[in-house]
Structures are given as C-alpha cells and as structure tokens.
CSV table of C-alpha atoms in Angstrom, one decimal:
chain,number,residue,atom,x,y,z
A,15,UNK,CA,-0.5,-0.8,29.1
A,16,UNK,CA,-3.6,-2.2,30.6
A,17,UNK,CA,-4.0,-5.7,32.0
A,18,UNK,CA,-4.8,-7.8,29.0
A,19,UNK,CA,-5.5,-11.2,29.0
A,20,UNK,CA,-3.3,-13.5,26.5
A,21,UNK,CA,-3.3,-17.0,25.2
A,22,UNK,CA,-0.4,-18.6,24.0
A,23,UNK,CA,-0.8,-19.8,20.5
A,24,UNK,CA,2.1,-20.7,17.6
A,25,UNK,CA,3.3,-18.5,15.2
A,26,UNK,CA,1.9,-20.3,12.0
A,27,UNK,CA,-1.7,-20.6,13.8
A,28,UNK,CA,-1.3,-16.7,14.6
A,29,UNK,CA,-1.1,-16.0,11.0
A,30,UNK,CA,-4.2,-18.6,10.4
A,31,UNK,CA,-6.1,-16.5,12.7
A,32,UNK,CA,-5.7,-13.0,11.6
A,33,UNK,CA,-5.9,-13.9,7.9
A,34,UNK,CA,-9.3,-15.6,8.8
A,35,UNK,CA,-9.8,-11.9,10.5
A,36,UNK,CA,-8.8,-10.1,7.6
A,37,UNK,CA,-11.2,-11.9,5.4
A,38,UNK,CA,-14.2,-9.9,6.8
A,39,UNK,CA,-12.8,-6.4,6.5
A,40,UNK,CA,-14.1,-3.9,4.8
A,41,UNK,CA,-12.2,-0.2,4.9
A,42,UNK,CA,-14.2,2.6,6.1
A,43,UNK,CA,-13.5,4.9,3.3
A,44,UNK,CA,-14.9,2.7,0.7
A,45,UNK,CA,-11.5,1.5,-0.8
A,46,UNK,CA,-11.4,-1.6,-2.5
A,47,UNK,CA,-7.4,-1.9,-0.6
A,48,UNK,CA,-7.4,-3.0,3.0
A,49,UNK,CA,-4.2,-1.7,4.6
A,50,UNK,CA,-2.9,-3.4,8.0
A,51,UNK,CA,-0.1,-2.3,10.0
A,52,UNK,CA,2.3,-4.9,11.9
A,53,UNK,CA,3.6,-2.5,14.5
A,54,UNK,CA,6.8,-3.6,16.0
A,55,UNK,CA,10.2,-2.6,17.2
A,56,UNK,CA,12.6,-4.3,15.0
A,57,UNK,CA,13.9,-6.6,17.6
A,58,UNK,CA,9.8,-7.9,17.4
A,59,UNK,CA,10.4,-8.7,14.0
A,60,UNK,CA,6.9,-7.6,12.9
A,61,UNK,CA,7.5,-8.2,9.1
A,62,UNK,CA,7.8,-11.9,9.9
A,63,UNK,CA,4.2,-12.0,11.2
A,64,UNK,CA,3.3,-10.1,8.2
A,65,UNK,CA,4.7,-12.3,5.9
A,66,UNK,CA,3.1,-15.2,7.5
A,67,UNK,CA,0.0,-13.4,7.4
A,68,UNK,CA,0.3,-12.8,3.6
A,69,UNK,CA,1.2,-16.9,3.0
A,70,UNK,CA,-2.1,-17.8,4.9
A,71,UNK,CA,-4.0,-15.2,2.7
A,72,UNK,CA,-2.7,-16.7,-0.5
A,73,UNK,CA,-4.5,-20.1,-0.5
A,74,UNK,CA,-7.9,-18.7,1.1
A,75,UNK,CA,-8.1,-16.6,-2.4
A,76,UNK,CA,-6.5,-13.0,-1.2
A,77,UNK,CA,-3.4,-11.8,-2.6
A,78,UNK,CA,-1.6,-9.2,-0.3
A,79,UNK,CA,1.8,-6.8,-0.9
A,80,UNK,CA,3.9,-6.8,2.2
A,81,UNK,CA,5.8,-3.4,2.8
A,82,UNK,CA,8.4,-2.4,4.9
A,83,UNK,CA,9.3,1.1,6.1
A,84,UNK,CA,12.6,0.4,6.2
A,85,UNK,CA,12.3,0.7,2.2
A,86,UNK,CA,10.9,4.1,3.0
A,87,UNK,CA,13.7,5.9,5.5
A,88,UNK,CA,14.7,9.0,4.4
A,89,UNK,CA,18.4,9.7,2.9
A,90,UNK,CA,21.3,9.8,5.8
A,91,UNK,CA,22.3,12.8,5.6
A,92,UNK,CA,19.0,13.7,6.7
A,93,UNK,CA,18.6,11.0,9.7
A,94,UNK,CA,21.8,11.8,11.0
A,95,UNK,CA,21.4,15.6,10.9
A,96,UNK,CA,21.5,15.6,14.6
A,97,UNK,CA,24.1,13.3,14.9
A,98,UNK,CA,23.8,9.2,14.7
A,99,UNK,CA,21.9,8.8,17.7
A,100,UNK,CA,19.5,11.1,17.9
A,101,UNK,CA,16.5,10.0,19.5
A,102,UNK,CA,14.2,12.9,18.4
A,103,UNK,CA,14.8,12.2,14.8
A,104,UNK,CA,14.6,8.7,15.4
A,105,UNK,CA,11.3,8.9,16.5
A,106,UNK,CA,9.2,11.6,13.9
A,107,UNK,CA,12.0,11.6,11.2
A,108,UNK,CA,13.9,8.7,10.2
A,109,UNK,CA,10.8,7.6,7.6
A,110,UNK,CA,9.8,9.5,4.9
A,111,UNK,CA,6.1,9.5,6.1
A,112,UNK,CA,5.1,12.2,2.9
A,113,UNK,CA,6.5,9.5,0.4
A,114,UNK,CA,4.6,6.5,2.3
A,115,UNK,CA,1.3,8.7,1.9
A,116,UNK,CA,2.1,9.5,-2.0
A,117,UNK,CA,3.3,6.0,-3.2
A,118,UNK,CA,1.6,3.6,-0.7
A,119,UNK,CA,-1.6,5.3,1.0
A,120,UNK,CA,-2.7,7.7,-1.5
A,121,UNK,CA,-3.1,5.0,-4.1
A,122,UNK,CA,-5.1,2.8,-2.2
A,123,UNK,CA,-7.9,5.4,-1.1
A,124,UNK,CA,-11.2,5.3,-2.9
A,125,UNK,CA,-10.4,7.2,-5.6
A,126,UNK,CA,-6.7,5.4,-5.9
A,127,UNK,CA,-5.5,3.3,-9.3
A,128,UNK,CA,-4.0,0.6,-7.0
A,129,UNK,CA,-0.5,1.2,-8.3
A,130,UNK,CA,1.9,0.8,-5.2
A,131,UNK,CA,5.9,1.8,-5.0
A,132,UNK,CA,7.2,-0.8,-2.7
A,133,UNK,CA,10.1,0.6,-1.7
A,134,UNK,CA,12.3,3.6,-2.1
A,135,UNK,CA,15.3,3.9,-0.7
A,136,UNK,CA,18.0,1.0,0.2
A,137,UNK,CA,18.7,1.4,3.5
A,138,UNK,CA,22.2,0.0,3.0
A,139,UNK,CA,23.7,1.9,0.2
A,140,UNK,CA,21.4,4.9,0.5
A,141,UNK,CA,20.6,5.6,-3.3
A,142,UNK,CA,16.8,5.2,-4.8
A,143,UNK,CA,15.3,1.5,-5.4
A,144,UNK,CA,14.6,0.8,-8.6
A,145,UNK,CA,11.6,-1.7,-7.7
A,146,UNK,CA,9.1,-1.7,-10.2
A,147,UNK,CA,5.4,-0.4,-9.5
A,148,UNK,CA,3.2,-3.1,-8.0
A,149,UNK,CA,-0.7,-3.1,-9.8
A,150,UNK,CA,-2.9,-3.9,-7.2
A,151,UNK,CA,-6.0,-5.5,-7.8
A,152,UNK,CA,-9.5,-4.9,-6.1
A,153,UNK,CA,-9.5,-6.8,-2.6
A,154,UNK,CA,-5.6,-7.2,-2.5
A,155,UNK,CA,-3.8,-6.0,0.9
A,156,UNK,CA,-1.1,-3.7,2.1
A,157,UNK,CA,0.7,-5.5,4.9
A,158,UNK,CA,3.1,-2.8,6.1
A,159,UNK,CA,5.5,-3.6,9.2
A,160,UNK,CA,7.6,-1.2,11.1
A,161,UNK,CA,8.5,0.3,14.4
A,162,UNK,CA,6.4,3.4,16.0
A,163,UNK,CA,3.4,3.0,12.9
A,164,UNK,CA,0.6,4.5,14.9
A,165,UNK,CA,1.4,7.4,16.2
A,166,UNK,CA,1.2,8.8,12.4
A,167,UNK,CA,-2.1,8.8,12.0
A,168,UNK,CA,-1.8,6.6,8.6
A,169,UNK,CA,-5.6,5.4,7.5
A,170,UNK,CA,-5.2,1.9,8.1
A,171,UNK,CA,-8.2,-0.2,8.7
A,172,UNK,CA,-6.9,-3.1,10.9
A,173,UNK,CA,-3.7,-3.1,13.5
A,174,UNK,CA,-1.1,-5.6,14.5
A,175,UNK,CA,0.9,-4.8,17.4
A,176,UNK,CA,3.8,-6.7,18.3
A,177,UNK,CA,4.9,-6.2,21.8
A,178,UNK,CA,8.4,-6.6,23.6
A,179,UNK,CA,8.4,-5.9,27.2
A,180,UNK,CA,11.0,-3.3,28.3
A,181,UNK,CA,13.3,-6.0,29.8
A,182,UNK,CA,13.0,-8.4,26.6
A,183,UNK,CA,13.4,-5.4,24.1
A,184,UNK,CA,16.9,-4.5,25.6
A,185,UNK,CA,18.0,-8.1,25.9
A,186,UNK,CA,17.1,-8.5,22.0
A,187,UNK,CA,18.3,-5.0,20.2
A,188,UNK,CA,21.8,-5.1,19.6
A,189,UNK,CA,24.0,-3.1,21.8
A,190,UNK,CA,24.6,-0.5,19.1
A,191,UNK,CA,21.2,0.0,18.9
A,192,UNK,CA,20.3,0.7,22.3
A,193,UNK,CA,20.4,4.5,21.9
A,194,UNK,CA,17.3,3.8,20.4
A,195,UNK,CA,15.4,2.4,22.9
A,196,UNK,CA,14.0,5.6,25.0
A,197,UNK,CA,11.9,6.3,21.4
A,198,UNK,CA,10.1,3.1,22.4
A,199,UNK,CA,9.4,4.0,26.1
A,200,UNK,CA,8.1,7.5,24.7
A,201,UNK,CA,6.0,5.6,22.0
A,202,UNK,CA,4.2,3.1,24.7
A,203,UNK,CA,3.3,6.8,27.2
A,204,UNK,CA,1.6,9.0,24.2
A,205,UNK,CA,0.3,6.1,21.9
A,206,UNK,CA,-0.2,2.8,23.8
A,207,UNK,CA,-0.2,0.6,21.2
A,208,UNK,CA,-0.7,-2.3,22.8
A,209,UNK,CA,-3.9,-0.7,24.1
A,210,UNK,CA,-5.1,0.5,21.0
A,211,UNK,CA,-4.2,-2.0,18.1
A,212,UNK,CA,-6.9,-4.8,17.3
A,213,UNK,CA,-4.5,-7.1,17.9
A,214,UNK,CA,-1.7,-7.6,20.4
A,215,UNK,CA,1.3,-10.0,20.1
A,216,UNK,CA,3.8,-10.9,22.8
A,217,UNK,CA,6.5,-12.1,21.9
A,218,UNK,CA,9.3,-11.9,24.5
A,219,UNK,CA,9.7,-15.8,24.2
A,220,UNK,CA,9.6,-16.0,20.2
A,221,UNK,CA,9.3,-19.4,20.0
A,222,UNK,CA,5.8,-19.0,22.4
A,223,UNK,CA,3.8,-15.9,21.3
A,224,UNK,CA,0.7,-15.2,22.8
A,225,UNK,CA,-2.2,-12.9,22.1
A,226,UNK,CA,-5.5,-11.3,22.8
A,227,UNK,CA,-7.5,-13.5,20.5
C-alpha cells in the first residue's frame, strides 16, 4: 500500500462521517439501492463499522440492510474439500459468490424488485436459514461486510476498507485461524484494497482508528 495520510478520529464520529458520505450517492447503473462494501479481515471486525454506519443513517431519514457473507459461505463439505486449511479455497471459494449475486445483487440492479435474502446458510450448524425476505424500499442500502470483497468484482457503488497491518492481524486472529492469514498477504499484492477503496480504516489500535477523510 501507498503512503496515505490518516487522521485519528472515534469510531462513532467515523460512522457520522461516512453516513454523511453516503447521503450524496447515487449508483451508476441507475438503481434506486446503493450497495457499500465494509471490507475487512474478520479480526477488523468490519460489520461493526457497518452497523454503526447503518445506526447514523437511521435518524438522517435512510434506512439500510446490513449483510454479512458469513450468512453466505458455502456448505462444509464443500469448504473443506481440500482439507480444513486450505488456503486456495479459502480465498475464491469459501462464499457462495453465485448466491450473493442472485439473492443480494441481482435484486438491487435497475431492473431489481428490491427483495433481499439476508442470509443463507448458518455458519455453525451448516443447514439453510430460514430468514425471511427483506422488501427494500427505494433509497434503502446494502451494507455488506466481509473479508477479501473486492477482488470479486461485485457492482458496489461505494467501499469501506478496514485495514490491519500484517503485525496487528496476526496478534488479533486466533491462533487456529492463522492458516488463514497468507489469503490476506495475497489479497493486499493483486487487489490493494487499501489503495483502491474510497475509504480506508486503520484499526490496529481499535479503540483509536484513523482514516483517510
């Protein structure tokens, strides 16, 4: 990653910001949906800036579904194909990217009825949700968070990266999880998020994030 100059800021003023951000935006393809990605490793805990993000929207008259892909991994005995740790898999096939486009994305393009499946799958006992459909209405936002989001190409019309340095990423995934970590190093050569997102989060101290404004 480039050299990028940050300011520190608080985690509830963060949230102030980019919803004042998110105000403005209008998609590119003419939906009525905006769709914003909170890119994180899970040690970053980018679904806690999206939620934030979604509480600051609420009372400035924007109502805004907050999505997870771990609602959307695909079934184990597919992610562990190749064994438990399989970094490979980890990295291009843990999430069912072909259900996120037909339940999440493909509804909210311009010719989309709105109607959103917010999850599918529970990571824990590995049988189907049984979450109800979610009606959008004109205006409303997708917040989705997860690890490694843009480097699939999803249409989204605003990004959130949340960054970890190498050193603070290892201190903060659990040891068990470690095998996981050389997807991340592979993620910041071919896809530099941090260079590429609208807006970059560190967060190696997370009580004192700082940005790019």
């Amino acid at each position: 990653m480039g050299r990028v100059r940050l300011e520190a800021i608080t985690w509830d003023r963060l949230g102030d910001l980019i919803a004042e951000r998110l105000l403005e935006l209008k998609p590119a393809d003419g939906s009525p949906w905006p769709r914003i990605a909170f890119d994180g490793a899970p040690a970053a805990r980018p679904g806690d800036l999206a939620e934030r993000v979604a509480e600051a929207l609420r009372p400035r008259g924007r109502s805004a579904l907050v999505v997870g892909t771990e609602g959307y991994l695909r079934s184990a005995s597919l992610r562990f194909e190749y064994g438990r740790q399989d970094v490979e898999t980890y990295y291009d096939g843990w999430f069912d990217t072909g259900a996120l486009w037909r339940e999440v994305f493909g509804p909210l393009e311009a010719d989309g009825d709105g109607r959103v499946l917010p999850d599918l799958l529970d990571p824990v006992t590995d049988r189907a949700t049984r979450t109800p459909y979610v009606q959008l209405p004109p205006g409303a936002m997708l917040l989705l968070h997860g690890p490694l989001l843009l480097h699939h190409w999803f249409p989204f019309d605003f990004t959130v990266h949340v960054r970890l340095s190498p050193a603070a990423l290892r201190r903060r995934t659990p040891q068990d999880e470690h095998w996981t970590l050389p997807a991340f190093e592979r993620y910041e050569t071919e896809t530099a998020p941090g260079d590429t997102a609208d807006v970059l989060v560190r967060a190696d101290d997370p009580r004192h994030p700082a940005w790019n404004g």
